[in-house]
């Protein structure tokens, strides 16, 4: 009632009663609609890209994907990275739609993965049905299908998926297929306003929750509360799941399904990764340069933004020009930096560049050397296919996800799959106990591999060994929506167990464009920049929103993002 009341003020020129009826008298989603609007167009796209083999399985479908639709309304699907979990989940969704379902929510852990899920799947549906829900969705949707690599052949070009800006989150009430971040969907558990506005459309919905392994205590606790108190079909998916968490989900009514059978068993059991410790960054760098000289693609993952930036500066052969390269045998090799501390428009460019550089190529395609240095943003729901992975020590499930970005093909390439792990200078942002357990896990993988290049471990072994390296789950976190009774205590507005150390900022050079975009009612989110609180400068420009801060211009570079040191306008001298 409160949400509808606020809509009355925002759409005075429309009939409120008719609008509500239109939103909640939507025809139910049908199995045929899911197949026609999502599954078949996605398969056609994969086929045109050379990533779908009709000769395999049943017209290209694996046995596990076909069986997935028979999973019960509450299920946890555990399947290796690159096995086709997302398409399998859409088959499950189609099956659920054989009974009355009005809406489908596909939840991702980050904005980037939610955007990828919308682009690859949801956006094939009619624009009146397809929705993208996260904090910067308007920016991501602006011109999403107007890029040169899509071209006029893509019928999505020119579609307008945005909702009426006057309605804010209420605009999504009319959507039937939604890709969203888990924060935007489950935020009502901590009385986040936008999420509360969307709560009514949870009725008669089906929910898919991706990358459950990445949930911290707060998110996982909210997921368990959803399963306990809300009567809706939910499918959770992950490549790895510690035993104690799997048991908690089972106790919440979830049926666990370990994808197995046929070709997937062969893929899962294939020797894939040669894991070994390296002493430090310098030792890893020597091996990386040799790999690049051999034409391999290298993905280097660190746990903190500042360390990623310093690594890039150390590798860069030139510090001027529009792009960065590594000098290998007298020739330039592309060098990319990807993390969360970019202006949104620059982050989108970096994201797309990394995905394109590491995209799995058709068998007739060519592969060229490239190097990307990233943070944890690369771990989830991205089809990156590196030849060599270098990683700082991280919690066990994070390591498994990072390894899933390496040698990501059904039949592992014999020349690929090297995984180099080293201990970082400090444990942040993780707890030492988690890293100690991960140390034992890596030791075990090295033991299984036998120490030489011929000894390799499989994805099946990763999942099996994970059973021995699981910690106890912390106590349930308080859920304000369920626990505060009639008082609606909304003091804790964050789902995640994280200290917010950044604020929304804008560079001084972007202020005029930001103001102009807002004046013309255009999305200005692309100019927003996450700035550490210690660097944020208070602004007194009445044209800017009060919550916005200024970011020091001298600490920003479009190739590196926001740095802890002044990078200047033309050089990157620390």
XYZ file of C-alpha atoms in Angstrom:
574
model
C 0.000 0.000 0.000
C 2.843 2.375 0.827
C 4.569 1.603 -2.480
C 1.407 2.177 -4.502
C 0.771 5.373 -2.609
C 4.155 6.716 -3.640
C 3.391 5.770 -7.249
C 0.324 8.005 -7.171
C 2.526 11.073 -6.781
C 4.936 9.928 -9.492
C 2.388 9.285 -12.217
C -0.326 11.853 -11.713
C -1.131 11.792 -15.433
C -1.978 8.071 -15.411
C -4.631 5.907 -13.827
C -3.118 4.364 -10.719
C -5.761 1.646 -10.492
C -5.320 0.620 -14.130
C -1.526 0.579 -13.757
C -1.704 -1.739 -10.726
C -4.110 -4.044 -12.526
C -1.814 -4.162 -15.541
C 1.187 -5.069 -13.367
C -0.541 -7.856 -11.428
C -2.799 -9.288 -14.104
C 0.119 -10.308 -16.296
C -0.443 -13.563 -18.152
C 1.603 -16.360 -16.595
C 4.976 -17.274 -18.044
C 4.761 -20.513 -19.995
C 7.307 -23.153 -20.817
C 6.972 -22.291 -24.488
C 7.638 -18.628 -23.767
C 10.872 -19.385 -21.886
C 12.020 -21.675 -24.665
C 11.109 -19.227 -27.452
C 12.204 -15.991 -25.757
C 15.355 -17.071 -23.923
C 16.678 -20.568 -24.546
C 16.412 -20.861 -28.332
C 17.834 -17.387 -29.105
C 20.764 -18.016 -26.756
C 21.510 -21.378 -28.358
C 21.331 -19.762 -31.797
C 23.823 -17.122 -30.662
C 26.210 -19.769 -29.317
C 25.860 -21.699 -32.557
C 26.701 -18.651 -34.662
C 29.765 -18.012 -32.473
C 30.974 -21.579 -33.009
C 30.387 -22.455 -29.352
C 27.527 -24.941 -29.854
C 28.079 -28.400 -31.299
C 24.833 -29.947 -32.533
C 26.606 -33.279 -32.994
C 27.202 -33.684 -29.263
C 24.686 -35.070 -26.796
C 21.076 -34.445 -27.799
C 21.341 -31.697 -30.397
C 24.140 -30.067 -28.438
C 22.528 -30.497 -25.006
C 24.409 -32.503 -22.391
C 22.701 -35.176 -20.362
C 22.997 -33.154 -17.155
C 21.376 -30.084 -18.771
C 18.404 -32.142 -19.888
C 18.036 -33.798 -16.478
C 18.260 -30.430 -14.706
C 14.691 -29.559 -15.648
C 13.516 -32.504 -13.571
C 15.010 -31.119 -10.367
C 12.426 -30.319 -7.664
C 11.259 -26.768 -6.881
C 13.959 -26.438 -4.209
C 17.358 -27.612 -5.440
C 21.099 -26.916 -5.222
C 22.924 -27.631 -8.489
C 26.668 -28.232 -8.200
C 28.400 -28.408 -11.590
C 31.921 -27.603 -12.826
C 32.845 -24.217 -14.279
C 32.114 -24.057 -17.989
C 29.647 -26.959 -17.929
C 26.629 -24.926 -19.062
C 24.886 -24.413 -15.698
C 23.067 -21.261 -16.771
C 21.361 -22.833 -19.768
C 20.533 -25.826 -17.592
C 18.931 -23.450 -15.065
C 16.759 -21.893 -17.775
C 15.538 -25.379 -18.670
C 14.589 -25.807 -14.992
C 12.790 -22.439 -15.132
C 10.860 -23.566 -18.204
C 9.748 -26.706 -16.373
C 8.610 -24.695 -13.325
C 6.467 -22.569 -15.655
C 4.233 -25.553 -16.321
C 2.392 -24.335 -13.222
C 1.314 -20.687 -12.660
C 4.390 -18.453 -12.590
C 4.198 -14.733 -13.214
C 7.852 -13.727 -12.933
C 11.348 -15.185 -13.111
C 14.268 -13.697 -11.175
C 17.840 -14.693 -12.008
C 20.087 -13.409 -9.220
C 23.824 -12.726 -9.540
C 26.390 -11.649 -6.914
C 27.672 -8.545 -8.756
C 26.462 -5.844 -11.119
C 28.804 -7.061 -13.827
C 27.548 -10.637 -13.716
C 23.909 -9.487 -13.583
C 24.540 -7.364 -16.674
C 26.169 -10.317 -18.458
C 23.194 -12.501 -17.530
C 20.804 -9.916 -18.934
C 22.829 -9.482 -22.124
C 23.228 -13.207 -22.827
C 19.796 -14.480 -21.785
C 17.039 -12.175 -20.523
C 17.442 -9.518 -23.232
C 16.245 -11.901 -25.953
C 12.741 -11.588 -24.489
C 10.418 -8.733 -25.551
C 11.471 -5.412 -24.066
C 8.210 -5.110 -22.138
C 9.065 -8.346 -20.271
C 12.866 -8.130 -19.805
C 14.360 -6.226 -16.877
C 17.797 -5.497 -15.438
C 17.843 -4.538 -11.769
C 20.910 -3.180 -10.019
C 22.289 0.157 -8.896
C 23.565 1.277 -12.315
C 21.200 -0.599 -14.637
C 20.192 2.564 -16.494
C 23.779 3.217 -17.489
C 24.400 -0.395 -18.538
C 21.265 -0.509 -20.678
C 22.059 2.708 -22.525
C 23.256 1.590 -25.955
C 23.958 -1.978 -24.803
C 23.292 -3.462 -28.242
C 24.526 -0.601 -30.379
C 28.182 -1.678 -30.281
C 29.958 -2.448 -33.577
C 30.578 -6.104 -32.741
C 26.832 -6.697 -32.457
C 25.775 -4.861 -35.600
C 22.405 -4.558 -37.302
C 21.900 -8.338 -37.408
C 21.044 -8.354 -33.694
C 17.339 -7.606 -33.418
C 17.845 -6.290 -29.874
C 19.512 -3.147 -31.250
C 17.171 -0.216 -30.736
C 15.123 -1.879 -28.004
C 14.394 0.154 -24.892
C 14.510 -1.993 -21.760
C 14.593 0.935 -19.336
C 11.677 1.510 -16.980
C 9.785 4.748 -16.404
C 12.254 6.858 -14.369
C 9.385 8.452 -12.456
C 8.608 5.096 -10.865
C 12.106 4.119 -9.737
C 12.001 0.487 -8.530
C 8.224 0.341 -9.057
C 8.883 0.404 -12.786
C 9.961 -3.229 -12.593
C 6.521 -4.357 -11.459
C 5.593 -4.815 -15.133
C 8.623 -7.011 -15.941
C 8.339 -10.787 -16.115
C 11.961 -11.909 -16.699
C 14.489 -10.112 -14.522
C 18.274 -10.321 -14.141
C 19.251 -8.704 -10.852
C 21.920 -8.495 -8.193
C 21.143 -10.430 -5.051
C 21.536 -7.190 -3.052
C 18.740 -5.488 -4.993
C 16.468 -8.510 -4.655
C 17.070 -9.557 -1.033
C 17.719 -6.065 0.299
C 14.252 -5.996 1.824
C 15.626 -8.358 4.486
C 17.405 -5.317 5.919
C 14.691 -2.787 4.936
C 16.453 -1.374 1.888
C 13.834 0.855 0.312
C 14.169 -0.065 -3.386
C 14.072 -3.732 -2.531
C 11.021 -3.259 -0.325
C 9.214 -1.628 -3.250
C 9.802 -4.784 -5.294
C 8.664 -7.181 -2.570
C 5.056 -7.581 -3.905
C 6.278 -9.075 -7.197
C 7.990 -11.894 -5.313
C 4.554 -13.548 -5.204
C 4.134 -16.307 -7.826
C 7.765 -15.998 -8.871
C 10.592 -18.448 -9.576
C 14.122 -17.619 -8.398
C 17.537 -18.816 -9.595
C 20.494 -17.894 -7.375
C 23.906 -18.092 -9.061
C 27.405 -18.388 -7.556
C 26.201 -19.252 -4.044
C 29.776 -20.111 -3.061
C 30.653 -16.390 -3.062
C 28.111 -15.385 -0.404
C 29.471 -14.021 2.833
C 27.714 -14.720 6.136
C 25.193 -11.906 5.637
C 24.103 -12.948 2.159
C 24.050 -16.642 2.991
C 21.985 -15.972 6.099
C 19.495 -13.942 4.036
C 19.278 -16.777 1.505
C 18.477 -19.288 4.249
C 15.772 -16.967 5.581
C 14.289 -16.716 2.096
C 14.167 -20.503 1.859
C 12.614 -20.846 5.305
C 9.934 -18.170 5.190
C 8.974 -17.684 1.527
C 7.050 -20.308 -0.426
C 8.613 -19.972 -3.880
C 10.670 -22.308 -6.119
C 14.408 -21.619 -5.751
C 17.340 -23.129 -7.650
C 20.815 -22.380 -6.263
C 23.889 -22.954 -8.433
C 27.622 -23.132 -7.847
C 30.744 -24.937 -9.007
C 31.844 -25.694 -5.441
C 30.185 -25.771 -2.051
C 31.771 -26.496 1.351
C 30.187 -29.452 3.115
C 28.837 -27.447 6.057
C 27.022 -25.004 3.758
C 25.612 -27.795 1.646
C 24.261 -29.405 4.796
C 22.662 -26.127 5.886
C 20.910 -25.787 2.528
C 19.761 -29.394 2.728
C 18.297 -28.680 6.155
C 16.447 -25.755 4.539
C 14.665 -28.138 2.184
C 17.058 -28.075 -0.771
C 17.734 -31.209 -2.807
C 21.416 -31.388 -3.719
C 22.263 -32.423 -7.275
C 25.871 -33.002 -8.270
C 25.882 -32.772 -12.042
C 27.167 -36.057 -13.365
C 26.830 -38.478 -16.177
C 28.054 -38.993 -19.707
C 30.291 -36.352 -21.236
C 30.194 -34.199 -18.113
C 31.864 -36.967 -16.100
C 34.595 -37.165 -18.727
C 35.046 -33.387 -18.659
C 35.062 -33.213 -14.868
C 37.574 -36.052 -14.518
C 39.955 -34.788 -17.215
C 43.436 -33.820 -15.899
C 43.277 -30.031 -16.217
C 45.409 -28.028 -13.740
C 49.077 -28.200 -12.854
C 49.143 -26.455 -9.465
C 52.322 -25.300 -7.794
C 53.548 -22.776 -5.280
C 55.815 -19.929 -6.350
C 57.796 -17.950 -3.829
C 56.579 -14.444 -4.651
C 55.539 -12.006 -7.379
C 59.015 -11.906 -8.900
C 59.147 -15.674 -9.326
C 55.671 -15.673 -10.855
C 56.625 -12.796 -13.186
C 59.491 -14.795 -14.693
C 57.157 -17.673 -15.548
C 54.522 -15.299 -16.867
C 56.958 -13.699 -19.300
C 57.900 -17.126 -20.617
C 54.225 -17.985 -21.087
C 53.543 -14.751 -22.947
C 56.567 -15.384 -25.168
C 54.966 -18.725 -26.036
C 51.766 -16.964 -27.120
C 49.705 -17.908 -24.075
C 46.954 -15.944 -22.365
C 47.696 -15.134 -18.728
C 45.199 -14.196 -16.008
C 46.695 -12.842 -12.765
C 44.314 -12.429 -9.813
C 45.139 -10.518 -6.637
C 43.063 -9.758 -3.564
C 43.368 -5.961 -3.420
C 42.993 -3.185 -5.985
C 46.229 -1.396 -5.078
C 48.294 -4.537 -5.629
C 46.702 -5.089 -9.030
C 47.553 -1.536 -10.074
C 51.161 -1.788 -8.919
C 51.604 -5.070 -10.785
C 50.315 -3.457 -13.977
C 52.713 -0.538 -13.609
C 55.569 -2.965 -13.053
C 54.779 -4.915 -16.215
C 53.903 -2.003 -18.496
C 56.571 -1.357 -21.103
C 55.206 2.106 -21.911
C 53.400 4.472 -19.610
C 51.897 6.772 -22.205
C 49.404 6.169 -24.949
C 45.783 4.992 -24.829
C 46.575 1.383 -23.883
C 49.162 -0.588 -21.943
C 51.391 -3.363 -23.225
C 54.071 -5.742 -21.996
C 57.262 -5.889 -24.057
C 57.958 -9.559 -24.852
C 60.796 -10.493 -27.243
C 60.719 -7.066 -28.801
C 56.970 -7.062 -29.411
C 54.012 -5.599 -27.504
C 51.526 -7.866 -25.713
C 48.195 -6.338 -24.579
C 48.054 -5.637 -20.829
C 44.684 -5.112 -19.128
C 43.727 -4.035 -15.615
C 40.279 -4.852 -14.236
C 38.820 -4.168 -10.784
C 35.996 -2.288 -9.075
C 37.561 1.151 -8.680
C 36.951 2.628 -12.136
C 34.469 5.181 -13.356
C 31.539 3.063 -14.430
C 31.981 3.857 -18.110
C 35.678 2.921 -17.879
C 34.877 -0.205 -15.888
C 32.455 -1.313 -18.580
C 35.154 -0.809 -21.194
C 37.685 -2.784 -19.149
C 35.161 -5.538 -18.476
C 34.321 -5.912 -22.167
C 37.991 -5.831 -23.148
C 38.906 -8.620 -20.713
C 35.949 -10.779 -21.729
C 36.799 -10.318 -25.427
C 40.502 -11.037 -24.893
C 39.845 -14.296 -23.024
C 36.732 -15.447 -24.841
C 36.805 -19.087 -25.810
C 37.496 -19.148 -29.534
C 35.999 -21.547 -32.092
C 38.292 -24.394 -33.083
C 39.219 -22.582 -36.284
C 40.046 -19.339 -34.454
C 43.453 -18.023 -33.507
C 44.822 -17.335 -30.051
C 47.213 -14.564 -29.204
C 49.164 -13.659 -26.094
C 47.427 -11.306 -23.678
C 47.700 -10.562 -19.981
C 45.034 -9.338 -17.575
C 45.688 -8.398 -13.964
C 42.455 -8.382 -11.993
C 40.888 -8.641 -8.572
C 38.070 -10.937 -7.464
C 35.722 -9.343 -10.036
C 36.889 -11.979 -12.534
C 35.856 -14.970 -10.413
C 32.150 -15.243 -11.106
C 29.970 -16.051 -14.108
C 32.490 -14.910 -16.712
C 33.509 -17.317 -19.452
C 37.195 -16.415 -19.361
C 39.541 -19.029 -20.787
C 43.165 -18.417 -19.792
C 46.129 -20.689 -20.465
C 47.972 -19.710 -17.283
C 46.502 -18.566 -13.966
C 48.525 -16.735 -11.329
C 46.763 -16.146 -8.023
C 47.426 -14.766 -4.605
C 46.390 -17.196 -1.918
C 42.660 -16.806 -1.243
C 39.916 -18.848 0.473
C 39.494 -22.302 -0.999
C 36.214 -21.687 -2.827
C 37.649 -18.495 -4.353
C 40.698 -20.428 -5.589
C 38.460 -23.033 -7.209
C 36.483 -20.316 -8.960
C 39.662 -18.649 -10.188
C 40.909 -21.974 -11.506
C 37.626 -22.249 -13.379
C 38.819 -19.347 -15.577
C 41.808 -21.421 -16.762
C 41.856 -24.142 -19.436
C 38.068 -23.768 -19.582
C 37.312 -26.219 -22.397
C 35.700 -29.673 -22.293
C 38.903 -31.320 -23.542
C 41.772 -29.599 -21.676
C 44.573 -28.215 -23.838
C 47.775 -30.082 -22.978
C 49.863 -26.903 -23.184
C 47.538 -24.969 -20.840
C 46.464 -25.241 -17.220
C 49.447 -23.998 -15.204
C 48.224 -22.529 -11.899
C 50.793 -20.561 -9.872
C 49.910 -19.634 -6.299
C 51.838 -17.394 -3.927
C 51.197 -15.933 -0.480
C 50.328 -12.203 -0.385
C 52.123 -9.727 1.869
C 49.049 -9.489 4.121
C 45.820 -11.440 4.482
C 43.378 -8.572 3.834
C 40.534 -8.656 2.947
C 40.327 -12.259 4.185
C 40.748 -13.811 7.605
C 43.965 -15.624 8.406
C 42.096 -18.812 9.335
C 40.586 -19.005 5.842
C 44.027 -18.569 4.261
C 45.544 -21.212 6.533
C 42.908 -23.691 5.334
C 43.565 -22.652 1.723
C 47.296 -23.243 2.252
C 46.595 -26.843 3.195
C 44.297 -27.147 0.182
C 47.018 -25.965 -2.236
C 49.538 -28.271 -0.558
C 47.174 -31.150 -1.205
C 46.708 -30.203 -4.873
C 50.483 -30.033 -5.315
C 50.749 -33.477 -3.726
C 48.071 -34.875 -6.059
C 49.868 -33.378 -9.044
C 53.105 -35.050 -8.094
C 55.188 -31.903 -8.450
C 55.936 -32.166 -12.186
C 54.128 -30.794 -15.218
C 52.699 -34.168 -16.193
C 50.850 -34.468 -12.887
C 47.531 -32.660 -13.043
C 44.330 -32.427 -11.043
C 40.780 -32.422 -12.354
C 37.702 -30.409 -11.479
C 36.282 -33.539 -9.868
C 39.310 -33.712 -7.566
C 38.886 -30.055 -6.614
C 35.317 -30.702 -5.532
C 36.283 -33.898 -3.700
C 39.151 -32.264 -1.798
C 36.960 -29.305 -0.833
C 35.173 -31.649 1.564
C 38.325 -31.789 3.698
C 38.922 -28.040 3.851
C 35.665 -26.571 5.112
C 35.265 -24.366 8.138
C 32.243 -24.077 10.405
C 29.555 -21.599 9.416
C 29.250 -18.576 11.747
C 25.985 -17.973 13.552
C 22.990 -16.658 11.629
C 22.996 -12.924 11.099
C 20.013 -10.940 12.333
C 17.400 -10.234 9.640
C 15.667 -6.940 10.434
C 12.653 -7.686 8.226
C 11.887 -10.921 10.040
C 13.267 -10.230 13.522
C 12.354 -6.634 14.375
C 8.643 -7.283 14.849
C 6.271 -4.333 14.507
C 9.022 -1.764 14.943
C 10.540 -2.086 11.435
C 14.048 -1.411 12.661
C 16.001 -0.489 9.545
C 19.243 0.544 11.177
C 21.365 -2.005 9.279
C 20.997 -1.371 5.539
C 23.686 -3.717 4.248
C 23.135 -7.357 3.397
C 26.841 -8.092 3.181
C 29.403 -8.459 5.952
C 31.654 -5.727 4.675
C 32.901 -2.369 5.819
C 31.911 0.245 3.248
C 35.145 2.153 2.721
C 34.187 3.812 -0.572
C 31.681 6.511 -1.423
C 30.232 7.659 -4.740
C 32.408 10.350 -6.258
C 32.848 12.246 -9.482
C 36.022 13.658 -11.011
C 36.202 17.483 -11.210
C 36.599 17.215 -14.984
C 33.244 15.391 -15.167
C 31.146 17.742 -13.042
C 29.769 19.812 -15.918
C 28.878 16.748 -17.978
C 27.284 15.136 -14.920
C 25.128 18.221 -14.299
C 24.220 18.495 -17.978
C 23.187 14.838 -18.183
C 20.955 15.117 -15.146
C 19.411 18.334 -16.464
C 18.572 16.559 -19.731
C 17.211 13.551 -17.793
C 19.938 11.262 -19.119
C 21.763 8.615 -17.089
C 24.873 10.110 -15.494
C 25.896 6.936 -13.668
C 28.735 6.294 -16.087
C 30.655 9.164 -14.498
C 30.355 7.818 -10.950
C 33.559 6.593 -9.318
C 33.951 4.591 -6.072
C 36.355 6.668 -3.982
C 37.968 5.589 -0.683
C 36.527 7.672 2.132
C 40.015 8.841 3.084
C 40.464 10.396 -0.379
C 36.955 11.788 -0.915
C 36.655 15.582 -0.991
C 33.494 17.229 0.308
C 31.734 19.274 -2.378
C 29.488 22.309 -1.989
C 28.194 22.541 -5.543
C 24.439 22.983 -5.262
C 23.970 21.382 -8.672
C 25.266 18.022 -7.439
C 23.415 15.563 -5.182
C 24.386 16.027 -1.544
C 25.600 12.431 -1.168
C 28.149 12.845 -3.978
C 31.821 13.563 -3.262
C 34.661 14.824 -5.416
C 37.518 12.489 -6.376
C 41.094 13.821 -6.630
C 41.765 14.185 -10.350
C 45.489 13.469 -10.053
C 44.854 9.960 -8.685
C 42.800 8.700 -11.619
C 43.861 7.023 -14.839
C 41.454 5.448 -17.325
C 43.691 2.376 -17.696
C 44.389 1.848 -13.975
C 41.379 3.298 -12.218
C 41.584 5.250 -8.956
C 45.005 4.829 -7.344
C 46.427 5.431 -3.889
C 49.091 7.649 -5.435
C 49.061 10.565 -7.900
C 49.386 9.162 -11.397
C 49.395 12.433 -13.309
C 47.769 13.072 -16.639
C 50.362 11.573 -18.979
C 52.644 9.433 -16.821
C 52.233 6.733 -14.228
C 55.037 7.616 -11.869
C 54.451 6.513 -8.298
